[in-house]
Tab-separated table of C-alpha atoms and ligand atoms in Angstrom:
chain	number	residue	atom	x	y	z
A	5	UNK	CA	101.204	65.365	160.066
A	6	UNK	CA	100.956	63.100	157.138
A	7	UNK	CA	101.570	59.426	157.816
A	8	UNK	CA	103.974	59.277	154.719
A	9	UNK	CA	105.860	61.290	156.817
A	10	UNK	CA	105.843	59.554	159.570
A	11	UNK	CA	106.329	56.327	158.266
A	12	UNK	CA	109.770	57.675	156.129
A	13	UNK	CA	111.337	59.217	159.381
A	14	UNK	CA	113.453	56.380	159.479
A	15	UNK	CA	112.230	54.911	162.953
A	16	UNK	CA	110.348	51.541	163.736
A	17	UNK	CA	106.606	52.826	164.187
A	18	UNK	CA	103.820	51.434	166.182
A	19	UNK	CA	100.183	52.584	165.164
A	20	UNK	CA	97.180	51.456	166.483
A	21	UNK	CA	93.532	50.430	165.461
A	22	UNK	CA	90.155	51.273	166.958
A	23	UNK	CA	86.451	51.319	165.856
A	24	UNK	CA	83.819	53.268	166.684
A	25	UNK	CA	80.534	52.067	168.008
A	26	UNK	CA	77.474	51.253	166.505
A	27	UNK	CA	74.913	53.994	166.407
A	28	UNK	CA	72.560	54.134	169.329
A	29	UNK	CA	75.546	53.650	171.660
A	30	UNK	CA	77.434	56.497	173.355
A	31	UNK	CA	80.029	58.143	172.149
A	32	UNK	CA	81.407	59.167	175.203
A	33	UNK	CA	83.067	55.395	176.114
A	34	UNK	CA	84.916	55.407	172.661
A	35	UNK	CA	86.372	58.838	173.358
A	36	UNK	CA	87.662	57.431	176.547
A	37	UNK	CA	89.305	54.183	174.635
A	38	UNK	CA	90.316	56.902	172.314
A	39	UNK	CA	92.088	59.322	175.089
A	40	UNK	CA	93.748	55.924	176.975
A	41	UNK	CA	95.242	54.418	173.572
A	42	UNK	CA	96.426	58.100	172.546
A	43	UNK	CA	98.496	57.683	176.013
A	44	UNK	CA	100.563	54.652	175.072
A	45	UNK	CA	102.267	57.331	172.349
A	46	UNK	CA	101.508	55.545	169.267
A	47	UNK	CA	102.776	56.830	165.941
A	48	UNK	CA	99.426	57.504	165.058
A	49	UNK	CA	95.744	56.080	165.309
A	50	UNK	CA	93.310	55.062	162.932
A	51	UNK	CA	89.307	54.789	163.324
A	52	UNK	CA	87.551	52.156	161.370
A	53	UNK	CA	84.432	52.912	159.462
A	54	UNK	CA	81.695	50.278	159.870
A	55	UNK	CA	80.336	48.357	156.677
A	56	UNK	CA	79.036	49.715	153.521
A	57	UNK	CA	80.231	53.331	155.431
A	58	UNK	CA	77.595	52.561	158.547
A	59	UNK	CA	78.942	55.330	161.401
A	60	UNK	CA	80.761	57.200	159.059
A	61	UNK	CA	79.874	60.204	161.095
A	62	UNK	CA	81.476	58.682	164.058
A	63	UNK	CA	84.722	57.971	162.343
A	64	UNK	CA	85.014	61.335	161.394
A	65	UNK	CA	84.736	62.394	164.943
A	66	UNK	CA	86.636	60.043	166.522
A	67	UNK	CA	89.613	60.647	164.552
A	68	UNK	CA	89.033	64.805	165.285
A	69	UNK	CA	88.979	63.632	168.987
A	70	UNK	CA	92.152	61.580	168.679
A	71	UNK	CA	94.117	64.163	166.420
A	72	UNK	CA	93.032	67.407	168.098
A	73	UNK	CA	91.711	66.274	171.367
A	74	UNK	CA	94.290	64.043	172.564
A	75	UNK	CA	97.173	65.249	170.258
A	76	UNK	CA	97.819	61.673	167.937
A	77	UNK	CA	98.026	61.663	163.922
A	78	UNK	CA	94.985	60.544	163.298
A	79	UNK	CA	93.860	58.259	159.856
A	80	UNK	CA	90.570	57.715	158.964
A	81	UNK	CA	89.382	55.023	157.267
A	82	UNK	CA	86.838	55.623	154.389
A	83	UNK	CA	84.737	53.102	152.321
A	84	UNK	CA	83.087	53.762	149.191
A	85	UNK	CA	81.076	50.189	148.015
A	86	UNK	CA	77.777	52.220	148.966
A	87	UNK	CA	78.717	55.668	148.536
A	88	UNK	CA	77.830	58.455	145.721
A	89	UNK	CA	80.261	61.163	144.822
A	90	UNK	CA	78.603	63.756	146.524
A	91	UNK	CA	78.745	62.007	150.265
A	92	UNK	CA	82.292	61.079	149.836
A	93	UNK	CA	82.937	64.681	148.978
A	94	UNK	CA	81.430	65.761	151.639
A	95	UNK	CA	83.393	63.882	154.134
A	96	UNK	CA	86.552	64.485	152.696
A	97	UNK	CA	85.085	68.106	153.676
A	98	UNK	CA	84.489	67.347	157.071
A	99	UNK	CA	88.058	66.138	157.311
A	100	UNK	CA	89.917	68.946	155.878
A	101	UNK	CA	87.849	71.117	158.369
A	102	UNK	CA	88.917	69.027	161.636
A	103	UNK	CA	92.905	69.785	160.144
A	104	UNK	CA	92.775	65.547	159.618
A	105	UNK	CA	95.176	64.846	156.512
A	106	UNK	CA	95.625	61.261	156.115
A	107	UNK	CA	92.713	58.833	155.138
A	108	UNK	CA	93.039	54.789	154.595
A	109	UNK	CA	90.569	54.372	151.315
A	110	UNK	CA	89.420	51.148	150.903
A	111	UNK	CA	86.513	49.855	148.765
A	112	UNK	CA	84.334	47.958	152.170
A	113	UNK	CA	82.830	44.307	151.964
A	114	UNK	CA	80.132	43.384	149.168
A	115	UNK	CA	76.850	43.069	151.240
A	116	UNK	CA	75.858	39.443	151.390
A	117	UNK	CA	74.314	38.102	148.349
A	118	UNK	CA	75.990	40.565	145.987
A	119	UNK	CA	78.885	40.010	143.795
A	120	UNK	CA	79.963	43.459	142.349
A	121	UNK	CA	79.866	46.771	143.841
A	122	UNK	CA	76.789	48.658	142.697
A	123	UNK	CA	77.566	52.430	143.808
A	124	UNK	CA	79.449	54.804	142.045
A	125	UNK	CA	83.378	53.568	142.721
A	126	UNK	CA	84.094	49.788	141.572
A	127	UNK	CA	87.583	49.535	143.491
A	128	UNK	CA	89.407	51.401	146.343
A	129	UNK	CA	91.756	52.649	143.481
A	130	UNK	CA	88.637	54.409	141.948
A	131	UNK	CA	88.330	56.092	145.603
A	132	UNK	CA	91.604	56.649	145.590
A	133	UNK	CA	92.014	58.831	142.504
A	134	UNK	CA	89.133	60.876	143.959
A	135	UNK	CA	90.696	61.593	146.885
A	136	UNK	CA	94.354	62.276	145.106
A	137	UNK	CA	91.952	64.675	142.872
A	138	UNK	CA	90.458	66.520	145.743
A	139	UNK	CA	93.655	67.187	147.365
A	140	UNK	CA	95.572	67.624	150.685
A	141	UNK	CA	95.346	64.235	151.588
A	142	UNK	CA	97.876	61.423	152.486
A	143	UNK	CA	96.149	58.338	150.940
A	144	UNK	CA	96.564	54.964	152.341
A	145	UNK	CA	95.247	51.126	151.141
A	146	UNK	CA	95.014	47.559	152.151
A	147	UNK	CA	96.590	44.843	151.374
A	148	UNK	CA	96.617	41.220	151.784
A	149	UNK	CA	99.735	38.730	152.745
A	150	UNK	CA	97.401	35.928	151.850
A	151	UNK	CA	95.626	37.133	149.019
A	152	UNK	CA	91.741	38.761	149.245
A	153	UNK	CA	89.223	36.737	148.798
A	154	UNK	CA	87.998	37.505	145.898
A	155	UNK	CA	91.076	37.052	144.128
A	156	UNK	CA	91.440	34.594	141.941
A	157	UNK	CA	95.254	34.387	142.350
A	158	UNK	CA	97.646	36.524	145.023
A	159	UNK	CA	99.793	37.749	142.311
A	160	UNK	CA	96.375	38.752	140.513
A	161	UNK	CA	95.862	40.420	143.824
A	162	UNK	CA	99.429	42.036	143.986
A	163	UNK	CA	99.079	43.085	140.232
A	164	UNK	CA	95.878	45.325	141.328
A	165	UNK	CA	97.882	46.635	143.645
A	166	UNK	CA	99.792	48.596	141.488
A	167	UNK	CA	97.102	49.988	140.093
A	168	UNK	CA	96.464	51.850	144.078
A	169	UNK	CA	99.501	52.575	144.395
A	170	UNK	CA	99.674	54.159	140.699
A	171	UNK	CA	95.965	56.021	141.689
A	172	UNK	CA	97.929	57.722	144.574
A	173	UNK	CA	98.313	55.370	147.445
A	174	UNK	CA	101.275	56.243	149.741
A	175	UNK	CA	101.295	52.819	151.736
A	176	UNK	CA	99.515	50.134	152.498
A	177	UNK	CA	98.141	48.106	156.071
A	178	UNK	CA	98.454	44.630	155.833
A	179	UNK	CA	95.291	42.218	157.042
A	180	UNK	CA	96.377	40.228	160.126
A	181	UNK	CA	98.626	37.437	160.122
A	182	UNK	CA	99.943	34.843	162.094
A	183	UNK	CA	103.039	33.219	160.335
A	184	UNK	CA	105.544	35.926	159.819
A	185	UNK	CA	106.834	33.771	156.702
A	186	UNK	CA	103.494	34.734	155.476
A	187	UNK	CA	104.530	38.209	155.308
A	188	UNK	CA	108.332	37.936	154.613
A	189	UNK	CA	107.063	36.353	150.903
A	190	UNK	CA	104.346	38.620	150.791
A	191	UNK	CA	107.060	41.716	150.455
A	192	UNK	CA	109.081	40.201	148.490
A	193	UNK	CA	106.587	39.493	145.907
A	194	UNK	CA	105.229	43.177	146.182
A	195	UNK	CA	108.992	44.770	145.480
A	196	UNK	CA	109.539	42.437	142.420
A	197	UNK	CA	106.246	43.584	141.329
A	198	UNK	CA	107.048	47.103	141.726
A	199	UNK	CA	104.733	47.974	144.703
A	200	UNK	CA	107.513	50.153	146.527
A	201	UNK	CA	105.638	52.112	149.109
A	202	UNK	CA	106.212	51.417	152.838
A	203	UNK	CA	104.415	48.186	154.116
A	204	UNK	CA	102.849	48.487	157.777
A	205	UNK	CA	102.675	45.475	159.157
A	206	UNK	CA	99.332	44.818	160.810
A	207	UNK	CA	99.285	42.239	163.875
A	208	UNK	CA	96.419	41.402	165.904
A	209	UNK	CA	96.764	40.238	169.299
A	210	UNK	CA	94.221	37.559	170.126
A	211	UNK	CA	93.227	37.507	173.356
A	212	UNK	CA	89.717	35.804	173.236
A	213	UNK	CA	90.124	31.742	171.675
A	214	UNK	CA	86.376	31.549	170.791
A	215	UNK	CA	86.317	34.365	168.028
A	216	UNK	CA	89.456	33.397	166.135
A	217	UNK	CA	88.162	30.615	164.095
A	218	UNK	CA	85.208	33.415	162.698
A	219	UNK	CA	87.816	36.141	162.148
A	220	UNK	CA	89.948	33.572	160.239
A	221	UNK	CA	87.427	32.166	157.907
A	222	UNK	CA	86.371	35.720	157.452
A	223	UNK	CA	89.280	37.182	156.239
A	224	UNK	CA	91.023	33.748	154.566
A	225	UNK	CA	93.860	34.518	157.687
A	226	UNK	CA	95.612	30.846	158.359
A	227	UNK	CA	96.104	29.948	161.671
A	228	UNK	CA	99.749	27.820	161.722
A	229	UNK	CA	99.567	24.710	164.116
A	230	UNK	CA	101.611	26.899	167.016
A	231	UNK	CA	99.279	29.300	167.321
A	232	UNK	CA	96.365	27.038	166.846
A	233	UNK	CA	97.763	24.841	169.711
A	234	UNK	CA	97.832	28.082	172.153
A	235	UNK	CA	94.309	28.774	171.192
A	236	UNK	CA	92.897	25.239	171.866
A	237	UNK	CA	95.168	24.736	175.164
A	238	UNK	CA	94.017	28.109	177.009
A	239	UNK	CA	91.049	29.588	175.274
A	240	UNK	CA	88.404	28.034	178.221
A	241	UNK	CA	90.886	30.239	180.494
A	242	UNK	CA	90.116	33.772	179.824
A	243	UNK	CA	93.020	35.460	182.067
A	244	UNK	CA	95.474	32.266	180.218
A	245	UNK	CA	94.233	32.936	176.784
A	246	UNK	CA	94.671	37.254	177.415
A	247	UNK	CA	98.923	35.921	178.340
A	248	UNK	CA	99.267	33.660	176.072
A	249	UNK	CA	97.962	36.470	173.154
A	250	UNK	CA	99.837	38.829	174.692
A	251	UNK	CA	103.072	36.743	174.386
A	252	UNK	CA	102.180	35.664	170.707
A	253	UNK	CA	101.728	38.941	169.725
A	254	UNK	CA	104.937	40.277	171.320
A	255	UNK	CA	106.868	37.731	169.946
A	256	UNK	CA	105.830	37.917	166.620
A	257	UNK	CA	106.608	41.958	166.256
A	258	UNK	CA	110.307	41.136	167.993
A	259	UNK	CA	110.621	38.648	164.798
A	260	UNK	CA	108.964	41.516	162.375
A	261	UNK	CA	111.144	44.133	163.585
A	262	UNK	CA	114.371	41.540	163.778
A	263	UNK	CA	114.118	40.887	160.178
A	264	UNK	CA	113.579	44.664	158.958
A	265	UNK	CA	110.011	45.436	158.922
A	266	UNK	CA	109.621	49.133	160.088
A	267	UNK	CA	105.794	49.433	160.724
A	268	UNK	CA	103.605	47.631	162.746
A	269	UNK	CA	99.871	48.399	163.150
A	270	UNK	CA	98.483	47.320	166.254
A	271	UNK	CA	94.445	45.793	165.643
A	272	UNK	CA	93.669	46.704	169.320
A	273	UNK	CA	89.668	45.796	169.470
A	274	UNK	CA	89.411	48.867	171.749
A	275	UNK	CA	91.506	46.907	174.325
A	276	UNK	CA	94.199	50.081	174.966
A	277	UNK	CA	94.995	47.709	178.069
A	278	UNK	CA	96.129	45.335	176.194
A	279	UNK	CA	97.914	47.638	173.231
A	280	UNK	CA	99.334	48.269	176.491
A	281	UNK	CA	101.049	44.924	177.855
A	282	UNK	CA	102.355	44.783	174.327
A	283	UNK	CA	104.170	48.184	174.092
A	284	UNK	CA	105.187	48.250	177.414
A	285	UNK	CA	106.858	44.365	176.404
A	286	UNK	CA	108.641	46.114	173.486
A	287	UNK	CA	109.314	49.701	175.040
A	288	UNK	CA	113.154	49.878	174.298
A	289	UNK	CA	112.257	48.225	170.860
A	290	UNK	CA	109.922	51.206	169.504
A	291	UNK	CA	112.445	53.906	171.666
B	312	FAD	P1	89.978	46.713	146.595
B	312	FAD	O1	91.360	47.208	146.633
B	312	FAD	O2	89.022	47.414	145.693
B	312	FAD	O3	90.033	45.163	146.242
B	312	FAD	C1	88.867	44.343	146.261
B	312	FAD	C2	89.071	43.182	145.281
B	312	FAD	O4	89.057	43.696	143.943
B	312	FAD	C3	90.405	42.462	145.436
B	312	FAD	O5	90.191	41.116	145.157
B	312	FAD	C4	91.291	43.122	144.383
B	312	FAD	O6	92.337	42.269	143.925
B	312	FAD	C5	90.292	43.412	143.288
B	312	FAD	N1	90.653	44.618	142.522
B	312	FAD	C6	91.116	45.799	143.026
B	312	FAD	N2	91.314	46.681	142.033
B	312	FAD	C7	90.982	46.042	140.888
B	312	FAD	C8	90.962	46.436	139.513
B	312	FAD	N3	91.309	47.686	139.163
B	312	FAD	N4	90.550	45.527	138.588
B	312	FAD	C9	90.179	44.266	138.959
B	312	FAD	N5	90.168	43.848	140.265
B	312	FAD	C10	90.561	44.724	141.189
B	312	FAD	N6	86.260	47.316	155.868
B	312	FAD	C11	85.348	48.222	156.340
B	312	FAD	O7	84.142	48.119	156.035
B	312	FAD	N7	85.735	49.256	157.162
B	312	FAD	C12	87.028	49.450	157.527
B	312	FAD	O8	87.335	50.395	158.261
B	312	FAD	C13	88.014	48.514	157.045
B	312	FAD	N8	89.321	48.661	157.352
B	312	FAD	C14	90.251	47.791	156.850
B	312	FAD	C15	91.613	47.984	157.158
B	312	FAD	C16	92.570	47.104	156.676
B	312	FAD	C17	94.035	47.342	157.022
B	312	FAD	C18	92.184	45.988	155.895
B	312	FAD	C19	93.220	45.018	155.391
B	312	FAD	C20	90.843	45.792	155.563
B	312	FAD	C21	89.861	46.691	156.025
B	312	FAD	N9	88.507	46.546	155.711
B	312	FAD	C22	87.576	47.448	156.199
B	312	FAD	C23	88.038	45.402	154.900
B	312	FAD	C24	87.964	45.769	153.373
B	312	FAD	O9	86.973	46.751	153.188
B	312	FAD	C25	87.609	44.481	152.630
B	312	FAD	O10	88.654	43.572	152.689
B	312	FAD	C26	87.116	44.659	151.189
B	312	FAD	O11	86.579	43.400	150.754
B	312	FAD	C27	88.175	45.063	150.179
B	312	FAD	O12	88.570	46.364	150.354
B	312	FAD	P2	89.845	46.929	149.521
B	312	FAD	O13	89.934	48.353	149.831
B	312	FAD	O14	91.025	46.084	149.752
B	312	FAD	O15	89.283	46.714	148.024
């Protein structure tokens, strides 16, 4: 099914995010995370790739394991910094083969020390326009409540936007956030820039204290002092800190969903358990 689809059926949706390992490991564990998140009934799933398109391969057959194994729209996520025209052909291939129809294209992180892409697609819009060319597929982007980091400004950020969603980009995943305000201004600022496709709201629930601060700087996410409090009081207590994210998390999708945002997009960390706690919190909420 395409996620467009999905996503316009006029329900709240819950969708969830894994990644598959790095080569050299097995892929039989992530088939099990795969098979034990498709349980929890998510809207759909989507597989990560790694950087500059690493396990590619494994993304591809991660997403055929969730989508015809275990029975969950799957979306797979595709990066093109380091790709030619022929590979990325080639896996839009594979895809069609394994029946999966809905890809989130996204240009992947410069590799340290670089400042421009040096392959054969600059943005994700110029992957994007391949894939609307090729055919059959229900595109996807990302977006950013706080601005990406390269941007200069977040409405010179919103502006390029347009430009995916004008190269055939159906909706777009948000990078975490922590403040809901965050997002509320966000959306308003894509609608009065014309960006009209459904937002899904992506929310990650933190359940270890000592990797925030390096996901944060990463991705230019703000922590707000509430949330930055919880992580300093509990995050020497493992079992604390795994309640405590739990609670954050749940608490900030009631909020979401409370003041009309549809789609949330669970970043799980291949932690269904956890997906878990939080769906389970919110069952009659995504009924
Ligand atoms: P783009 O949309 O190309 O944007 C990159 C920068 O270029 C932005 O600053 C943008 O404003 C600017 N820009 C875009 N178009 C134009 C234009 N036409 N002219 C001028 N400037 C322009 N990374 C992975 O490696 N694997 C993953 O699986 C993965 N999944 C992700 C999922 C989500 C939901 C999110 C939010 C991010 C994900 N990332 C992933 C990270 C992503 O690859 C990086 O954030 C990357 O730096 C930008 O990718 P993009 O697709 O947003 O790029």
């Amino acid at each position: 099914m395409k996620i467009i689809d999905i996503l316009n059926a006029g329900k709240v949706t819950v969708s969830c995010e894994l990644f598959p390992p790095k080569h050299g490991s097995q892929l039989s564990g992530a088939k099990l995370v795969v098979s034990e998140t498709a349980k929890l009934n998510p809207s759909f799933i989507s597989i990560t790739c790694g950087a500059g398109g690493s396990t590619g391969d494994r993304t591809v057959s991660l997403a055929g394991e969730a989508q015809n194994v275990c029975g969950v729209t799957a979306l797979a996520h595709l990066t093109c910094i380091s790709a030619g025209r022929d590979s990325i052909k080639g896996v839009l291939a594979e895809l069609a083969s394994l029946g999966i129809e809905n890809i989130l294209a996204l240009r992947g992180d410069l590799p340290e020390g670089q400042t421009s892409p040096a392959g054969h697609y600059r943005y994700a819009s110029d992957l994007m326009r391949e894939i609307r060319d090729y055919g059959g597929f229900c595109i996807g982007g990302a977006c950013y409540p706080e601005g990406h980091p390269e941007s200069a400004t977040l409405q010179e950020d919103v502006d390029n936007l347009k430009i995916k969603v004008d190269c055939g980009c159906r909706f777009l995943t948000t990078q975490m956030f922590f403040d809901n305000n965050v997002l509320y201004n966000y959306m308003f600022r894509l609608l009065r820039s014309g960006v009209d496709v459904p937002i899904v709201a992506g929310v990650m629930p933190v359940i270890d204290g000592r990797q925030i601060n390096r996901i944060c700087k990463l991705s230019g996410t703000a922590l707000p002092p509430r949330f930055k409090a919880i992580v300093d009081r509990f995050s020497s207590q493992p079992a604390a800190m795994v309640q405590a994210g739990v609670a954050y998390a749940t608490e900030q999708i009631i909020d979401l969903v409370a003041n009309g945002v549809r789609h949330v997009h669970l970043y799980t960390m291949n932690k269904p358990d956890i997906a878990g706690k939080i769906m389970s919190n919110l069952s009659e909420i995504f009924a």
